[in-house]
Coordinates of C-alpha atoms in Angstrom, one line a residue:
M1 CA -192.0 -69.9 25.7
D2 CA -191.8 -73.7 26.2
S3 CA -193.7 -75.6 28.9
T4 CA -190.6 -76.0 31.1
T5 CA -190.0 -72.2 31.2
Q6 CA -193.7 -71.6 31.9
L7 CA -193.5 -73.9 34.9
T8 CA -190.6 -72.0 36.4
I9 CA -192.5 -68.7 36.5
R10 CA -194.8 -68.0 39.4
R11 CA -198.3 -67.0 38.4
T12 CA -199.4 -63.5 39.4
G13 CA -200.8 -63.6 42.9
T14 CA -199.4 -66.9 43.9
T15 CA -198.0 -66.9 47.4
T16 CA -194.8 -68.8 48.0
P17 CA -195.5 -71.5 50.7
A18 CA -193.8 -70.8 54.0
R19 CA -190.8 -73.0 54.9
T20 CA -190.8 -74.5 58.3
S21 CA -187.1 -73.8 58.7
G22 CA -187.8 -70.1 58.1
S23 CA -184.9 -69.8 55.7
P24 CA -184.9 -68.7 52.1
A25 CA -184.5 -71.1 49.2
P26 CA -180.8 -72.0 48.6
P27 CA -179.1 -70.1 45.7
G28 CA -179.9 -71.7 42.4
S29 CA -183.0 -73.5 43.6
H30 CA -186.3 -73.4 41.8
E31 CA -189.8 -73.6 43.1
I32 CA -192.3 -74.3 40.3
T33 CA -195.9 -73.7 40.2
H34 CA -198.2 -76.1 38.2
S35 CA -201.9 -76.1 38.8
G36 CA -201.3 -74.7 42.3
A37 CA -198.7 -77.2 43.3
H38 CA -195.1 -76.4 44.2
V39 CA -192.3 -78.7 43.5
Y40 CA -188.9 -78.0 45.0
D41 CA -185.8 -78.5 42.8
P42 CA -182.8 -77.7 45.0
D43 CA -179.7 -76.3 43.2
R44 CA -180.8 -77.3 39.8
P45 CA -181.6 -75.2 36.8
A46 CA -185.0 -74.9 35.2
G47 CA -185.7 -77.7 32.8
S48 CA -183.4 -80.1 34.7
L49 CA -184.0 -83.9 34.6
H50 CA -184.9 -83.7 38.3
L51 CA -187.5 -81.0 37.6
R52 CA -189.0 -82.9 34.7
A53 CA -189.2 -86.1 36.6
A54 CA -191.0 -84.3 39.4
R55 CA -193.5 -82.9 36.9
V56 CA -194.3 -86.5 35.6
L57 CA -195.1 -87.6 39.2
E58 CA -197.1 -84.5 39.8
G59 CA -199.1 -85.0 36.6
N60 CA -199.9 -88.6 37.4
W61 CA -200.9 -88.0 41.0
T62 CA -204.6 -88.6 41.7
G63 CA -204.8 -87.1 45.2
T64 CA -204.2 -90.4 47.0
S65 CA -202.0 -92.4 44.7
T66 CA -200.1 -92.2 41.4
V67 CA -201.2 -93.9 38.1
P68 CA -198.5 -95.4 35.9
S69 CA -199.8 -93.4 33.0
H70 CA -203.2 -91.7 32.5
G71 CA -204.0 -93.3 29.2
L72 CA -202.9 -96.9 29.3
Y73 CA -202.9 -97.5 33.0
P74 CA -205.5 -95.3 34.7
H75 CA -205.7 -97.1 38.1
Q76 CA -203.2 -97.9 40.9
W77 CA -200.8 -100.8 40.3
S78 CA -199.1 -102.6 43.2
W79 CA -195.4 -102.8 42.4
D80 CA -195.6 -99.5 40.5
S81 CA -196.7 -97.8 43.6
A82 CA -193.8 -99.3 45.6
F83 CA -191.2 -98.1 43.0
I84 CA -193.0 -94.7 42.8
A85 CA -192.9 -94.3 46.6
I86 CA -189.1 -94.9 46.5
G87 CA -188.7 -91.9 44.2
L88 CA -191.4 -89.7 45.7
R89 CA -189.6 -89.8 49.1
H90 CA -187.1 -87.4 47.6
L91 CA -189.9 -84.9 46.8
S92 CA -192.4 -85.6 49.6
P93 CA -192.0 -88.3 52.2
L94 CA -195.6 -87.6 53.2
R95 CA -196.9 -88.3 49.7
A96 CA -194.7 -91.4 49.5
Q97 CA -196.3 -92.6 52.7
T98 CA -199.7 -91.9 51.4
E99 CA -199.0 -93.8 48.2
L100 CA -198.3 -97.0 50.2
E101 CA -201.1 -96.4 52.7
T102 CA -203.6 -96.2 49.9
L103 CA -202.4 -99.4 48.3
L104 CA -202.3 -101.4 51.6
G105 CA -205.8 -100.0 52.5
A106 CA -207.1 -102.4 49.8
Q107 CA -205.3 -105.5 51.2
W108 CA -207.4 -108.7 51.5
G109 CA -208.1 -110.5 54.7
D110 CA -205.8 -113.4 53.7
G111 CA -202.9 -111.0 53.4
R112 CA -202.6 -110.6 49.6
I113 CA -202.0 -107.1 48.2
P114 CA -204.0 -107.0 44.9
H115 CA -202.2 -106.0 41.8
I116 CA -204.7 -103.3 40.8
V117 CA -206.8 -101.0 43.1
F118 CA -209.5 -99.6 40.8
N119 CA -210.4 -95.9 40.7
P120 CA -214.3 -95.8 40.6
S121 CA -214.3 -92.6 38.6
V122 CA -212.6 -94.3 35.6
P123 CA -215.1 -95.7 33.1
L124 CA -215.3 -99.5 33.0
D125 CA -214.4 -99.7 29.3
A126 CA -211.2 -97.7 29.8
Y127 CA -209.3 -100.7 31.0
F128 CA -209.7 -104.5 30.7
P129 CA -209.9 -106.6 32.8
S130 CA -212.1 -104.1 34.6
P131 CA -213.7 -104.4 38.1
D132 CA -216.7 -106.2 36.8
F133 CA -214.4 -108.9 35.5
W134 CA -212.6 -109.5 38.8
R135 CA -215.7 -109.2 41.0
S136 CA -213.4 -109.0 44.0
S137 CA -216.1 -108.1 46.6
T138 CA -218.2 -111.2 45.7
A139 CA -215.8 -113.8 44.2
G140 CA -213.1 -112.9 46.7
R141 CA -215.4 -112.9 49.8
A142 CA -213.9 -116.1 51.2
A143 CA -210.4 -114.7 50.8
G144 CA -211.4 -111.5 52.7
A145 CA -211.5 -109.1 49.8
P146 CA -212.6 -105.6 50.9
R147 CA -216.2 -104.6 50.3
T148 CA -215.7 -100.9 49.9
V149 CA -213.1 -100.9 47.2
Q150 CA -212.8 -102.9 44.0
T151 CA -209.5 -104.6 43.2
S152 CA -208.1 -107.4 41.0
G153 CA -207.6 -110.8 42.6
I154 CA -204.0 -111.5 41.7
V155 CA -200.8 -110.0 43.1
Q156 CA -197.5 -108.5 42.0
P157 CA -193.9 -108.7 43.2
P158 CA -193.5 -107.9 46.9
V159 CA -191.4 -104.7 46.8
H160 CA -193.6 -103.0 49.5
A161 CA -191.7 -103.6 52.7
L162 CA -188.5 -102.4 51.0
A163 CA -190.3 -99.3 49.8
A164 CA -191.8 -98.6 53.3
W165 CA -188.4 -98.8 54.9
L166 CA -186.8 -96.5 52.4
V167 CA -189.7 -94.0 52.7
H168 CA -189.2 -94.1 56.5
Q169 CA -185.5 -93.4 56.2
A170 CA -186.3 -90.3 54.1
D171 CA -187.9 -88.6 57.0
P172 CA -187.8 -90.6 60.3
G173 CA -189.4 -87.7 62.2
L174 CA -192.4 -87.5 60.0
S175 CA -192.7 -91.3 59.9
R176 CA -192.6 -91.6 63.7
S177 CA -195.0 -88.8 64.3
R178 CA -197.6 -90.5 61.9
S179 CA -196.8 -94.0 63.3
F180 CA -196.2 -94.9 59.7
L181 CA -194.2 -98.1 60.3
S182 CA -196.2 -99.4 63.2
R183 CA -199.3 -99.2 61.0
M184 CA -197.6 -100.7 58.0
Y185 CA -195.8 -103.6 59.7
P186 CA -198.7 -105.9 60.5
R187 CA -200.1 -105.5 57.0
L188 CA -196.7 -106.2 55.4
A189 CA -196.1 -109.2 57.7
A190 CA -199.5 -110.6 56.7
W191 CA -198.6 -110.1 53.0
H192 CA -195.3 -112.1 53.5
R193 CA -197.2 -114.8 55.4
Y194 CA -199.6 -115.2 52.5
L195 CA -196.8 -115.6 50.0
L196 CA -194.7 -118.0 52.2
H197 CA -197.6 -120.2 53.3
R198 CA -200.3 -120.1 50.7
R199 CA -198.1 -119.7 47.6
D200 CA -195.4 -122.4 48.4
L201 CA -197.0 -124.6 45.7
G202 CA -193.8 -126.4 44.9
G203 CA -193.1 -127.3 48.6
G204 CA -189.5 -126.0 48.5
G205 CA -190.1 -122.8 50.5
L206 CA -190.4 -120.4 47.5
A207 CA -193.5 -118.4 46.5
S208 CA -195.2 -119.3 43.2
V209 CA -197.0 -117.0 40.8
V210 CA -200.3 -118.3 39.5
H211 CA -200.6 -115.9 36.6
P212 CA -198.0 -114.3 34.3
W213 CA -199.4 -110.8 35.3
E214 CA -198.3 -111.5 38.9
Q215 CA -194.6 -111.6 38.1
G216 CA -194.8 -108.2 36.5
M217 CA -192.9 -109.3 33.3
D218 CA -196.2 -110.3 31.8
N219 CA -195.4 -111.3 28.3
S220 CA -192.0 -113.0 29.0
P221 CA -191.0 -116.0 26.9
C222 CA -190.6 -117.8 30.3
W223 CA -194.3 -118.2 30.4
D224 CA -194.7 -119.8 26.9
A225 CA -194.3 -123.4 27.9
P226 CA -196.5 -123.4 31.1
L227 CA -199.1 -121.3 29.2
S228 CA -199.2 -123.9 26.4
R229 CA -201.2 -126.2 28.8
V230 CA -204.0 -123.5 29.2
T231 CA -207.0 -123.5 26.8
P232 CA -207.5 -119.9 25.8
A233 CA -210.8 -118.0 26.4
A234 CA -212.9 -117.4 23.3
P235 CA -211.7 -114.3 21.4
R236 CA -215.2 -112.7 21.5
S237 CA -215.6 -113.2 25.3
F238 CA -213.4 -110.1 26.0
R239 CA -212.3 -106.8 24.5
R240 CA -208.6 -105.8 24.6
A241 CA -208.6 -102.1 25.6
D242 CA -204.8 -102.2 25.5
L243 CA -204.8 -102.1 21.7
D244 CA -206.4 -98.7 21.9
H245 CA -203.1 -97.3 23.2
G246 CA -200.4 -99.3 21.5
S247 CA -199.5 -101.2 18.4
A248 CA -200.5 -104.9 18.2
E249 CA -197.0 -105.7 17.1
D250 CA -195.7 -104.5 20.5
R251 CA -198.4 -106.2 22.6
P252 CA -199.1 -109.8 23.6
T253 CA -200.7 -111.9 20.9
D254 CA -204.4 -112.6 20.9
L255 CA -203.6 -116.3 21.7
D256 CA -201.6 -115.4 24.7
Y257 CA -204.1 -112.9 25.9
G258 CA -206.8 -115.5 25.6
R259 CA -204.8 -117.7 27.9
Y260 CA -204.3 -114.8 30.4
V261 CA -208.1 -114.3 30.5
R262 CA -208.7 -118.0 30.9
L263 CA -206.4 -118.3 33.9
A264 CA -207.8 -115.2 35.5
T265 CA -211.4 -116.4 35.0
D266 CA -210.7 -119.8 36.5
Y267 CA -209.0 -118.3 39.5
R268 CA -211.9 -115.9 40.0
D269 CA -214.5 -118.7 39.6
G270 CA -212.6 -120.8 42.2
G271 CA -213.0 -118.0 44.8
Y272 CA -209.3 -117.0 44.4
A273 CA -208.2 -120.2 46.2
D274 CA -204.5 -121.0 45.6
G275 CA -203.2 -124.4 44.3
A276 CA -206.0 -125.5 42.0
G277 CA -205.0 -123.8 38.7
E278 CA -203.0 -124.9 35.7
F279 CA -200.2 -122.4 36.1
A280 CA -197.7 -122.1 39.0
V281 CA -194.1 -120.8 38.5
E282 CA -191.4 -120.1 40.9
D283 CA -189.7 -117.0 39.6
P284 CA -186.2 -115.8 40.7
A285 CA -187.0 -112.0 40.6
F286 CA -190.3 -112.4 42.5
N287 CA -188.6 -114.4 45.2
A288 CA -185.5 -112.2 45.3
L289 CA -187.7 -109.2 45.9
L290 CA -189.6 -111.1 48.6
I291 CA -186.2 -111.9 50.3
A292 CA -185.0 -108.2 50.0
S293 CA -188.3 -107.1 51.6
E294 CA -187.9 -109.7 54.3
H295 CA -184.6 -108.0 55.2
A296 CA -186.5 -104.7 55.2
L297 CA -189.2 -106.1 57.5
A298 CA -186.4 -107.1 59.9
A299 CA -185.1 -103.5 59.9
I300 CA -188.7 -102.2 60.4
A301 CA -189.1 -104.6 63.4
Q302 CA -185.9 -103.3 64.9
E303 CA -187.1 -99.7 64.5
L304 CA -190.3 -100.7 66.3
G305 CA -188.3 -102.2 69.2
A306 CA -188.1 -105.9 68.2
A307 CA -185.0 -108.0 67.5
G308 CA -185.6 -108.7 63.8
T309 CA -183.2 -111.6 63.9
A310 CA -185.9 -114.2 63.0
R311 CA -186.7 -112.3 59.8
H312 CA -183.0 -112.0 58.8
A313 CA -182.6 -115.7 59.4
R314 CA -185.7 -116.4 57.3
A315 CA -184.3 -114.3 54.5
E316 CA -181.1 -116.2 54.5
R317 CA -183.0 -119.5 54.4
L318 CA -185.0 -118.3 51.5
T319 CA -181.8 -117.3 49.7
A320 CA -180.5 -120.8 50.2
A321 CA -183.8 -122.2 48.8
L322 CA -183.6 -119.9 45.8
V323 CA -180.1 -121.2 45.0
E324 CA -181.1 -124.8 45.5
R325 CA -184.2 -124.7 43.3
L326 CA -183.5 -122.1 40.7
W327 CA -179.7 -121.7 40.2
E328 CA -178.3 -123.4 37.1
P329 CA -174.5 -123.2 37.4
A330 CA -173.8 -124.4 33.8
E331 CA -175.8 -121.5 32.5
G332 CA -174.5 -118.9 34.9
M333 CA -177.9 -117.6 36.0
F334 CA -181.2 -118.4 37.7
F335 CA -184.2 -119.9 35.8
C336 CA -187.9 -120.0 36.5
R337 CA -189.3 -123.4 37.7
D338 CA -192.6 -124.6 36.2
V339 CA -194.0 -126.3 39.3
Y340 CA -196.4 -128.4 37.3
G341 CA -194.1 -129.0 34.4
G342 CA -191.7 -131.8 33.3
D343 CA -192.7 -135.3 34.2
G344 CA -194.2 -134.4 37.5
R345 CA -191.3 -136.0 39.4
G346 CA -188.8 -133.2 39.0
G347 CA -186.3 -135.5 37.3
E348 CA -185.9 -133.5 34.0
S349 CA -186.5 -130.1 32.5
Y350 CA -188.3 -129.3 29.2
G351 CA -186.8 -131.4 26.4
G352 CA -184.3 -129.4 24.3
D353 CA -183.0 -125.9 24.9
A354 CA -185.2 -123.8 22.7
R355 CA -182.9 -120.8 23.2
D356 CA -180.0 -122.2 21.2
G357 CA -181.5 -124.6 18.8
G358 CA -181.6 -127.6 21.2
E359 CA -178.5 -127.3 23.1
S360 CA -178.1 -129.5 26.0
G361 CA -178.9 -130.9 29.2
A362 CA -177.4 -128.4 31.6
L363 CA -180.9 -127.6 32.7
G364 CA -181.6 -131.2 33.2
S365 CA -179.9 -131.5 36.6
E366 CA -182.4 -131.0 39.4
R367 CA -181.7 -130.3 43.1
R368 CA -184.2 -130.4 45.9
S369 CA -184.2 -127.9 48.7
S370 CA -183.7 -129.1 52.3
E371 CA -184.5 -125.6 53.5
S372 CA -188.2 -126.0 53.7
G373 CA -188.4 -124.2 57.0
A374 CA -188.5 -120.7 55.5
H375 CA -192.3 -120.8 55.8
G376 CA -192.3 -122.1 59.4
S377 CA -193.4 -120.2 62.5
E378 CA -191.6 -117.0 63.2
R379 CA -189.3 -116.9 66.2
G380 CA -188.3 -114.0 68.3
S381 CA -190.4 -111.6 70.3
R382 CA -192.2 -108.5 69.2
S383 CA -192.5 -105.7 71.8
G384 CA -194.5 -102.6 72.6
A385 CA -196.9 -101.3 70.1
L386 CA -196.0 -103.9 67.6
A387 CA -197.5 -106.9 69.5
P388 CA -201.2 -106.1 69.5
E389 CA -201.3 -105.1 65.9
R390 CA -199.4 -108.2 64.9
R391 CA -201.7 -110.5 66.9
S392 CA -204.7 -108.9 65.2
A393 CA -203.2 -109.2 61.7
E394 CA -202.1 -112.8 62.4
S395 CA -205.6 -113.7 63.6
S396 CA -207.2 -112.3 60.5
A397 CA -204.7 -114.0 58.2
H398 CA -204.9 -117.4 59.9
A399 CA -208.7 -117.4 59.8
S400 CA -208.6 -116.6 56.1
E401 CA -206.0 -119.3 55.6
R402 CA -208.2 -121.9 57.2
R403 CA -211.1 -120.8 55.0
S404 CA -208.9 -121.1 51.9
R405 CA -208.0 -124.7 52.4
Q406 CA -211.0 -125.7 50.4
S407 CA -208.6 -126.6 47.6
G408 CA -207.7 -129.6 49.8
A409 CA -206.4 -132.7 48.2
H410 CA -205.7 -131.1 44.9
A411 CA -203.4 -128.5 46.3
S412 CA -201.7 -131.2 48.4
E413 CA -201.1 -133.3 45.3
Q414 CA -199.7 -130.3 43.4
R415 CA -197.3 -129.4 46.3
S416 CA -195.6 -132.8 45.9
R417 CA -194.3 -131.8 42.5
T418 CA -190.9 -130.2 42.1
G419 CA -191.5 -129.4 38.5
A420 CA -188.9 -128.4 35.9
L421 CA -186.7 -125.5 35.1
I422 CA -187.8 -123.4 32.1
P423 CA -185.0 -123.0 29.6
E424 CA -185.4 -119.3 28.8
R425 CA -183.0 -116.6 29.8
S426 CA -184.8 -113.6 31.3
V427 CA -183.5 -110.5 33.2
A428 CA -185.4 -112.0 36.1
G429 CA -182.6 -114.6 36.4
L430 CA -180.1 -111.8 37.1
L431 CA -182.1 -109.9 39.8
P432 CA -181.1 -112.1 42.8
L433 CA -177.9 -110.0 42.6
I434 CA -179.8 -107.7 45.0
L435 CA -179.4 -110.2 47.8
P436 CA -176.8 -109.7 50.5
A437 CA -176.4 -113.3 51.4
L438 CA -176.0 -114.5 47.8
P439 CA -172.8 -116.7 47.7
R440 CA -169.9 -114.7 46.3
D441 CA -169.1 -117.1 43.4
I442 CA -172.8 -116.9 42.3
A443 CA -172.8 -113.1 42.4
A444 CA -169.6 -113.0 40.4
T445 CA -171.0 -115.4 37.8
L446 CA -174.2 -113.2 37.5
V447 CA -172.1 -110.2 36.8
R448 CA -170.3 -112.0 34.0
T449 CA -173.6 -113.3 32.6
A450 CA -175.1 -109.8 32.6
G451 CA -172.1 -108.5 30.6
G452 CA -172.0 -111.5 28.2
P453 CA -173.6 -112.1 24.8
H454 CA -177.1 -112.9 26.2
F455 CA -177.6 -109.5 27.9
G456 CA -174.8 -107.3 26.6
L457 CA -174.7 -105.0 29.6
G458 CA -171.9 -102.5 29.3
G459 CA -171.3 -103.6 25.7
V460 CA -173.7 -103.9 22.8
A461 CA -176.8 -103.1 25.0
R462 CA -177.4 -99.7 26.4
L463 CA -179.5 -101.2 29.2
A464 CA -180.0 -104.8 30.1
P465 CA -182.8 -106.3 28.0
S466 CA -185.7 -108.1 29.5
Y467 CA -184.9 -111.3 27.5
D468 CA -181.9 -113.0 25.9
L469 CA -180.5 -110.9 23.0
T470 CA -179.7 -114.2 21.2
G471 CA -182.9 -115.9 22.2
H472 CA -185.4 -117.4 19.7
A473 CA -188.2 -115.1 20.9
F474 CA -186.2 -111.9 21.2
D475 CA -188.0 -108.8 20.0
P476 CA -186.6 -105.4 21.0
H477 CA -190.0 -103.7 21.0
R478 CA -192.5 -106.4 22.2
Y479 CA -193.4 -106.2 25.9
W480 CA -191.0 -108.1 28.1
R481 CA -189.7 -110.2 25.1
G482 CA -186.6 -108.0 24.7
P483 CA -187.1 -104.3 25.6
A484 CA -185.2 -102.8 28.5
W485 CA -187.2 -101.6 31.5
F486 CA -186.2 -99.0 34.0
N487 CA -187.1 -100.8 37.2
T488 CA -185.2 -104.0 36.4
N489 CA -182.1 -102.0 35.5
W490 CA -182.5 -99.9 38.6
L491 CA -182.4 -103.2 40.6
L492 CA -179.4 -104.4 38.7
E493 CA -177.6 -101.1 39.5
R494 CA -178.2 -101.7 43.2
G495 CA -177.1 -105.3 42.9
L496 CA -173.9 -104.4 41.2
R497 CA -173.1 -101.8 43.8
L498 CA -173.9 -104.2 46.7
H499 CA -171.4 -106.8 45.4
G500 CA -168.6 -104.3 44.9
E501 CA -169.0 -103.7 41.2
H502 CA -169.0 -99.9 41.6
G503 CA -167.6 -99.2 38.1
R504 CA -170.2 -101.2 36.4
A505 CA -172.9 -99.7 38.6
E506 CA -171.8 -96.2 37.8
E507 CA -171.9 -97.0 34.1
L508 CA -175.4 -98.4 34.4
R509 CA -176.5 -95.4 36.5
A510 CA -175.3 -93.0 33.8
A511 CA -177.0 -95.0 31.0
L512 CA -180.3 -95.1 33.0
L513 CA -180.2 -91.3 33.5
E514 CA -179.3 -90.6 29.9
T515 CA -182.1 -92.9 28.7
A516 CA -184.7 -91.4 31.0
D517 CA -183.7 -88.0 29.7
T518 CA -183.7 -88.7 26.0
S519 CA -186.8 -91.0 26.0
G520 CA -189.2 -88.7 27.8
F521 CA -189.4 -91.1 30.8
A522 CA -190.6 -93.9 28.5
E523 CA -192.3 -97.0 29.8
Y524 CA -189.6 -99.2 28.2
V525 CA -187.0 -98.8 25.5
D526 CA -185.1 -100.6 22.7
P527 CA -182.1 -102.1 24.6
Y528 CA -179.7 -101.3 21.8
T529 CA -180.7 -97.7 20.9
G530 CA -182.7 -96.4 23.9
E531 CA -185.6 -95.6 21.5
A532 CA -188.7 -94.8 23.5
C533 CA -191.5 -97.4 23.4
G534 CA -194.9 -97.7 25.2
A535 CA -196.2 -94.8 27.3
L536 CA -194.2 -91.7 27.8
G537 CA -194.1 -89.9 31.1
F538 CA -194.2 -93.2 32.9
S539 CA -194.3 -92.9 36.6
W540 CA -191.8 -95.5 37.8
T541 CA -189.3 -94.3 35.2
A542 CA -189.6 -90.8 36.6
A543 CA -189.5 -91.9 40.2
L544 CA -186.5 -94.1 39.9
T545 CA -184.7 -91.4 37.9
L546 CA -185.2 -89.2 41.0
D547 CA -183.7 -91.9 43.2
L548 CA -180.7 -92.2 41.0
L549 CA -180.2 -88.5 40.9
H550 CA -180.1 -88.4 44.7
E551 CA -177.6 -91.3 44.7
P552 CA -174.1 -89.8 45.3
A553 CA -172.1 -90.7 42.2
G554 CA -169.2 -93.1 43.1
A555 CA -170.1 -93.3 46.8
D556 CA -169.5 -96.6 48.6
Q557 CA -172.8 -98.3 49.4
A558 CA -171.8 -99.2 53.0
D559 CA -170.8 -95.7 53.7
R560 CA -174.2 -94.5 52.7
S561 CA -176.2 -97.1 54.5
T562 CA -176.9 -95.1 57.6
Q563 CA -177.5 -91.8 55.9
V564 CA -181.0 -90.2 56.2
V565 CA -182.0 -88.4 53.1
S566 CA -183.9 -85.3 53.8
H567 CA -184.2 -82.3 51.4
P568 CA -185.3 -78.8 52.3
G569 CA -188.0 -78.9 49.7
H570 CA -190.1 -81.6 51.4
R571 CA -192.0 -79.2 53.6
A572 CA -192.6 -76.6 50.8
F573 CA -193.9 -79.4 48.6
D574 CA -196.1 -80.8 51.3
R575 CA -197.6 -77.5 52.3
A576 CA -198.4 -76.8 48.6
Q577 CA -200.5 -79.9 48.7
G578 CA -202.5 -78.6 51.6
T579 CA -201.0 -80.9 54.2
P580 CA -200.0 -79.8 57.7
P581 CA -196.3 -79.3 58.5
H582 CA -194.8 -82.1 60.5
T583 CA -192.5 -82.2 63.5
A584 CA -188.7 -81.8 63.3
H585 CA -186.6 -84.9 62.5
A586 CA -186.1 -87.1 65.5
S587 CA -182.7 -88.7 66.0
H588 CA -182.0 -91.8 64.0
T589 CA -180.0 -94.7 65.4
P590 CA -177.7 -96.2 62.8
H591 CA -178.1 -99.9 62.1
T592 CA -175.9 -102.5 60.4
P593 CA -176.8 -102.5 56.7
R594 CA -178.3 -105.8 55.5
S595 CA -178.8 -105.0 51.8
S596 CA -177.9 -102.5 49.1
F597 CA -181.3 -100.9 49.6
E598 CA -180.6 -99.6 53.1
T599 CA -179.4 -96.3 51.8
G600 CA -180.6 -92.8 51.8
A601 CA -180.5 -92.8 48.5
K602 CA -194.9 -101.5 34.4
G603 CA -194.8 -104.0 33.1
G604 CA -196.2 -105.8 30.2
D605 CA -199.9 -106.0 29.6
R606 CA -200.5 -105.9 33.4
G607 CA -203.9 -107.5 33.3

């Protein structure tokens, strides 16, 4: 008897948890028992993809959050938890809310959400950099690091407001009864203020990452040029725990890793103050997710009784800034901008085009953004319960911001630079396709680029690779230098659907589900063959598989935008975890969809 069959058989003496509806399970449904936990699998046979994805998330659950994988990534990661919550909402909206609440409980006083929240029960030598490297409670004191939990000091892409809104939509009654959004909103607003104020190092309104690990695509060739300015840490000053779990040929090189450690060490020793380091890059994917989450924050504000119009307007200004600073029409995609690169005046990009043996100057043309107001003061009122919490969050964030200005003249000098575009094609340059206000001609061009020779989507590649198939640094198995990742392809599927490319979206959805099935929910895969690489049973792969399975095939995005997803297994799953039943669903007022994510429907070395 295989493990799947065992899981579908109730153990002797196990009591089926009561359903709040009082009705029996639908025909063909399965309730599985695994270590005392019940996972509901409506209308699907034992051993289904849905059931196996649920088992991955159950196996990686710690009680308050979900690890990406127990061996390689034994703590809580920031953008992982956001993607995981998006999938968990289909199993248990309560657990999905808890996932985000645990992460945001470790937020710093200046608003940043750290990229790792460390589990104190995990040995220090199980992961590097460990808590004793980051020293968050001491080195991060001026930035408001929490004293009772250890975290890293850098951040990851801001998917969190988007995740919170989707989790709310999965069960509005539960969300309202727990005041989920009213508790999350001030924290999420402070997080966005941190990025828009403190991280606008290029002065054009976009957020910069100050370490490759922050962008999530840790080992991307996009970082090679800006990293070349960084003196690596001595090899014997750190031990790479990642090599205990993976082949060195698939991991970052020792030289790159030494530069990662040097950047992190300098950032820590500077009290985690922004603007003083050697590395600052405006990344299109990071900023696209910030914009999508800004739209989600507007929807959350509306749910809480405010207008939300100022946030929608800000998101549209940020979209314009993204186009102005990072779009390269001659190349048909967005590129990263090295804020401190080029000649310091923004007049030229890096010399030749390393991707194609020195092809030309299409990347040489620079444009400056006139939309610098995206990080200005927010307009519009906030009402009711929202106002006091917002004032409190703003007060804390502003006080921390004043403390952080110790970087002073150096930061000001750096902000005067517009930098240079980095001539590397990454999947990050396709991800602005998720934005609703993206100009139609740019969206159409991105679709063509995704299907062209550099990414091969729908053609030679099963899934979109993380890096240019024809690029000088392409490697189908080395982290973020070629392999395909589930989260970036999930975002592309949503972007294609948003911009009316339903046929291409369905093809990508089918490829994602097939790859998840055959790869064992792998961390990443060979883009040509779908061969599993990295960790198996990876949490965000399983979570986003669940989300795709709950996506009605062929349905029009706009038609689904006001649907509330709720599945009868939620309560059975929650009761099995020892959580109290929640109140019945409250009525939900439909709203005008603002993005493809308003539906019912790990990257790299990670530091």
